[in-house]
PDB file of C-alpha atoms in Angstrom:
ATOM      1  CA  MET F 241      96.894 120.229 118.710  1.00 73.00           C
ATOM      2  CA  PRO F 242      99.577 120.631 116.017  1.00 86.00           C
ATOM      3  CA  PHE F 243      99.148 119.099 112.570  1.00 88.00           C
ATOM      4  CA  SER F 244     100.356 115.511 112.379  1.00 91.00           C
ATOM      5  CA  ARG F 245     100.694 113.582 109.132  1.00 90.00           C
ATOM      6  CA  SER F 246     100.002 110.331 110.957  1.00 88.00           C
ATOM      7  CA  GLU F 247      96.655 111.718 112.184  1.00 87.00           C
ATOM      8  CA  SER F 248      95.612 113.483 108.963  1.00 93.00           C
ATOM      9  CA  ALA F 249      93.016 111.604 106.914  1.00 88.00           C
ATOM     10  CA  GLY F 250      93.882 113.703 103.865  1.00 89.00           C
ATOM     11  CA  TYR F 251      97.591 113.037 104.113  1.00 94.00           C
ATOM     12  CA  LEU F 252      97.130 109.316 104.738  1.00 93.00           C
ATOM     13  CA  VAL F 253      94.610 108.833 101.921  1.00 91.00           C
ATOM     14  CA  ASN F 254      96.819 110.776  99.528  1.00 94.00           C
ATOM     15  CA  HIS F 255      99.864 108.749 100.565  1.00 95.00           C
ATOM     16  CA  LEU F 256      97.955 105.498 100.110  1.00 94.00           C
ATOM     17  CA  ALA F 257      96.719 106.642  96.689  1.00 94.00           C
ATOM     18  CA  ARG F 258     100.270 107.474  95.583  1.00 95.00           C
ATOM     19  CA  LEU F 259     101.538 104.079  96.771  1.00 95.00           C
ATOM     20  CA  PHE F 260      98.678 102.357  94.988  1.00 94.00           C
ATOM     21  CA  ALA F 261      99.241 104.342  91.778  1.00 95.00           C
ATOM     22  CA  HIS F 262     102.949 103.493  91.822  1.00 96.00           C
ATOM     23  CA  ALA F 263     102.221  99.774  92.241  1.00 96.00           C
ATOM     24  CA  LEU F 264      99.506  99.872  89.569  1.00 97.00           C
ATOM     25  CA  GLN F 265     101.789 101.727  87.158  1.00 97.00           C
ATOM     26  CA  ALA F 266     104.445  99.034  87.561  1.00 97.00           C
ATOM     27  CA  ARG F 267     101.899  96.365  86.628  1.00 97.00           C
ATOM     28  CA  ILE F 268     100.138  98.093  83.727  1.00 97.00           C
ATOM     29  CA  LYS F 269     103.166  99.722  82.082  1.00 97.00           C
ATOM     30  CA  PRO F 270     104.090  96.438  80.343  1.00 97.00           C
ATOM     31  CA  LEU F 271     100.601  96.571  78.780  1.00 97.00           C
ATOM     32  CA  GLY F 272     101.370 100.014  77.346  1.00 95.00           C
ATOM     33  CA  LEU F 273      99.046 101.753  79.812  1.00 97.00           C
ATOM     34  CA  SER F 274      99.469 104.454  82.429  1.00 95.00           C
ATOM     35  CA  THR F 275      97.565 105.358  85.553  1.00 95.00           C
ATOM     36  CA  GLY F 276      96.327 108.475  83.747  1.00 94.00           C
ATOM     37  CA  VAL F 277      94.349 106.513  81.152  1.00 97.00           C
ATOM     38  CA  PHE F 278      93.262 103.686  83.447  1.00 97.00           C
ATOM     39  CA  PRO F 279      90.210 105.449  85.008  1.00 97.00           C
ATOM     40  CA  VAL F 280      88.981 106.419  81.540  1.00 98.00           C
ATOM     41  CA  LEU F 281      89.341 102.856  80.352  1.00 98.00           C
ATOM     42  CA  LEU F 282      87.454 101.590  83.409  1.00 97.00           C
ATOM     43  CA  SER F 283      84.542 103.905  82.571  1.00 98.00           C
ATOM     44  CA  LEU F 284      84.526 102.913  78.904  1.00 98.00           C
ATOM     45  CA  TRP F 285      84.832  99.204  79.695  1.00 98.00           C
ATOM     46  CA  GLU F 286      81.665  99.621  81.769  1.00 97.00           C
ATOM     47  CA  GLN F 287      79.872 101.706  79.126  1.00 97.00           C
ATOM     48  CA  ASP F 288      81.438 102.316  75.748  1.00 97.00           C
ATOM     49  CA  GLY F 289      80.464 105.348  73.699  1.00 96.00           C
ATOM     50  CA  LEU F 290      80.388 107.970  76.441  1.00 97.00           C
ATOM     51  CA  THR F 291      80.828 111.656  75.694  1.00 95.00           C
ATOM     52  CA  GLN F 292      83.836 113.598  76.895  1.00 94.00           C
ATOM     53  CA  LYS F 293      81.579 115.432  79.377  1.00 94.00           C
ATOM     54  CA  GLN F 294      80.298 112.138  80.779  1.00 96.00           C
ATOM     55  CA  LEU F 295      83.890 110.939  81.192  1.00 97.00           C
ATOM     56  CA  VAL F 296      84.854 114.195  82.932  1.00 96.00           C
ATOM     57  CA  ASP F 297      82.007 113.655  85.386  1.00 93.00           C
ATOM     58  CA  GLN F 298      82.747 109.967  85.982  1.00 94.00           C
ATOM     59  CA  VAL F 299      86.520 110.278  86.340  1.00 94.00           C
ATOM     60  CA  ASP F 300      86.241 113.606  88.182  1.00 91.00           C
ATOM     61  CA  VAL F 301      88.985 115.497  86.368  1.00 94.00           C
ATOM     62  CA  GLU F 302      89.073 118.884  84.689  1.00 95.00           C
ATOM     63  CA  GLN F 303      87.887 119.198  81.089  1.00 95.00           C
ATOM     64  CA  ALA F 304      91.391 120.131  79.878  1.00 96.00           C
ATOM     65  CA  THR F 305      92.916 117.097  81.605  1.00 96.00           C
ATOM     66  CA  MET F 306      90.363 114.812  79.961  1.00 97.00           C
ATOM     67  CA  ALA F 307      90.983 116.400  76.549  1.00 96.00           C
ATOM     68  CA  ASN F 308      94.728 115.739  76.895  1.00 97.00           C
ATOM     69  CA  THR F 309      94.151 112.198  78.148  1.00 97.00           C
ATOM     70  CA  LEU F 310      91.828 111.393  75.259  1.00 97.00           C
ATOM     71  CA  ALA F 311      94.303 112.856  72.764  1.00 97.00           C
ATOM     72  CA  ARG F 312      96.995 110.515  74.145  1.00 97.00           C
ATOM     73  CA  MET F 313      94.569 107.602  74.053  1.00 98.00           C
ATOM     74  CA  GLU F 314      93.757 108.367  70.403  1.00 97.00           C
ATOM     75  CA  ARG F 315      97.459 108.593  69.595  1.00 97.00           C
ATOM     76  CA  ASP F 316      97.974 105.203  71.269  1.00 97.00           C
ATOM     77  CA  LYS F 317      95.032 103.754  69.347  1.00 97.00           C
ATOM     78  CA  LEU F 318      92.994 102.996  72.468  1.00 98.00           C
ATOM     79  CA  VAL F 319      89.949 105.103  71.520  1.00 98.00           C
ATOM     80  CA  VAL F 320      88.299 106.734  68.537  1.00 98.00           C
ATOM     81  CA  ARG F 321      85.933 109.688  68.542  1.00 95.00           C
ATOM     82  CA  LYS F 322      82.799 109.503  66.428  1.00 94.00           C
ATOM     83  CA  ARG F 323      79.977 111.978  65.923  1.00 92.00           C
ATOM     84  CA  ASP F 324      76.758 111.057  67.701  1.00 86.00           C
ATOM     85  CA  ASP F 325      74.130 109.681  65.307  1.00 86.00           C
ATOM     86  CA  GLU F 326      71.372 111.848  66.803  1.00 87.00           C
ATOM     87  CA  ASP F 327      73.313 115.042  67.624  1.00 86.00           C
ATOM     88  CA  GLY F 328      76.172 115.832  65.279  1.00 83.00           C
ATOM     89  CA  ARG F 329      77.563 118.405  67.709  1.00 87.00           C
ATOM     90  CA  VAL F 330      78.397 115.628  70.185  1.00 88.00           C
ATOM     91  CA  GLN F 331      81.333 113.266  69.868  1.00 91.00           C
ATOM     92  CA  ARG F 332      81.274 109.899  71.554  1.00 96.00           C
ATOM     93  CA  ILE F 333      84.383 108.069  72.682  1.00 97.00           C
ATOM     94  CA  TRP F 334      84.620 104.446  71.594  1.00 98.00           C
ATOM     95  CA  LEU F 335      87.139 101.796  72.562  1.00 98.00           C
ATOM     96  CA  THR F 336      89.254 100.207  69.874  1.00 98.00           C
ATOM     97  CA  ASP F 337      89.804  96.465  69.624  1.00 98.00           C
ATOM     98  CA  LYS F 338      93.240  97.071  71.142  1.00 98.00           C
ATOM     99  CA  ALA F 339      91.684  98.657  74.257  1.00 98.00           C
ATOM    100  CA  ARG F 340      89.028  95.943  74.532  1.00 98.00           C
ATOM    101  CA  ALA F 341      91.752  93.287  74.455  1.00 98.00           C
ATOM    102  CA  LEU F 342      93.506  94.978  77.400  1.00 98.00           C
ATOM    103  CA  HIS F 343      90.437  94.764  79.661  1.00 98.00           C
ATOM    104  CA  GLY F 344      91.264  91.385  81.217  1.00 98.00           C
ATOM    105  CA  PRO F 345      95.000  91.883  81.731  1.00 98.00           C
ATOM    106  CA  ALA F 346      94.617  95.462  83.009  1.00 97.00           C
ATOM    107  CA  THR F 347      91.829  94.736  85.467  1.00 98.00           C
ATOM    108  CA  GLU F 348      93.680  91.646  86.691  1.00 97.00           C
ATOM    109  CA  ALA F 349      96.715  93.863  87.322  1.00 97.00           C
ATOM    110  CA  ALA F 350      94.557  96.299  89.285  1.00 97.00           C
ATOM    111  CA  GLY F 351      92.969  93.411  91.151  1.00 97.00           C
ATOM    112  CA  SER F 352      96.369  92.125  92.170  1.00 97.00           C
ATOM    113  CA  VAL F 353      97.334  95.540  93.554  1.00 96.00           C
ATOM    114  CA  ASN F 354      94.057  95.652  95.480  1.00 94.00           C
ATOM    115  CA  ARG F 355      94.675  92.157  96.845  1.00 95.00           C
ATOM    116  CA  ASP F 356      98.175  93.174  97.934  1.00 94.00           C
ATOM    117  CA  LEU F 357      96.830  96.327  99.595  1.00 91.00           C
ATOM    118  CA  LEU F 358      94.163  94.448 101.528  1.00 92.00           C
ATOM    119  CA  ALA F 359      96.136  91.257 102.228  1.00 94.00           C
ATOM    120  CA  GLY F 360      96.935  92.109 105.840  1.00 93.00           C
ATOM    121  CA  LEU F 361      93.313  92.833 106.730  1.00 96.00           C
ATOM    122  CA  SER F 362      90.596  90.468 107.888  1.00 97.00           C
ATOM    123  CA  ASP F 363      87.415  90.156 105.824  1.00 95.00           C
ATOM    124  CA  ASP F 364      85.621  92.438 108.289  1.00 97.00           C
ATOM    125  CA  GLU F 365      88.437  95.014 108.164  1.00 96.00           C
ATOM    126  CA  ARG F 366      88.401  94.959 104.347  1.00 95.00           C
ATOM    127  CA  ALA F 367      84.664  95.538 104.250  1.00 95.00           C
ATOM    128  CA  GLN F 368      84.921  98.294 106.853  1.00 96.00           C
ATOM    129  CA  MET F 369      87.811 100.024 105.070  1.00 93.00           C
ATOM    130  CA  LEU F 370      86.087  99.984 101.691  1.00 92.00           C
ATOM    131  CA  GLY F 371      82.821 101.119 103.243  1.00 93.00           C
ATOM    132  CA  LEU F 372      84.496 104.007 105.014  1.00 91.00           C
ATOM    133  CA  ILE F 373      86.336 105.056 101.851  1.00 89.00           C
ATOM    134  CA  ARG F 374      83.062 105.019  99.865  1.00 89.00           C
ATOM    135  CA  LYS F 375      81.407 107.027 102.652  1.00 89.00           C
ATOM    136  CA  ALA F 376      84.235 109.575 102.680  1.00 86.00           C
ATOM    137  CA  ILE F 377      84.075 109.904  98.887  1.00 83.00           C
ATOM    138  CA  GLY F 378      80.384 110.700  99.186  1.00 82.00           C
ATOM    139  CA  ALA F 379      81.031 113.310 101.875  1.00 77.00           C
ATOM    140  CA  ASN F 380      81.046 117.051 101.437  1.00 64.00           C
ATOM    141  CA  LEU F 381      84.311 117.228  99.480  1.00 65.00           C
ATOM    142  CA  SER F 382      82.816 116.387  96.102  1.00 59.00           C
ATOM    143  CA  ARG F 383      83.202 118.989  93.385  1.00 57.00           C
ATOM    144  CA  PRO F 384      80.234 121.325  92.952  1.00 55.00           C
TER     145      PRO F 384
END
């Protein structure tokens, strides 16, 4: 059977992710945010003071990508890096007051995109879709 975009899980998930990112970008850009920093903010809003390595693992990006993202976030006064009290070799990433103040508006923007995405689905379909996505994420494609 020849390759078909309409039957390719990878193509469809990637397409959906790009559509979602575009819609999210439109809603968070007025807040001074981008889709590149949003996953980092989500992690830090859940647990402030993570290390760069912990953020790399949680966001699942390359070390160099995270370093660049954090540099932009520092420039934009969203985070500060501070030496760990117990291990001076380790730097922890801390949210600024500016970033903390964006939590509500940014997550509401993301929530509205999610609501739009799922609006045409029944409650059962929503639960099934999210469950299947979580299951696929946990499948054998995770980074080693």
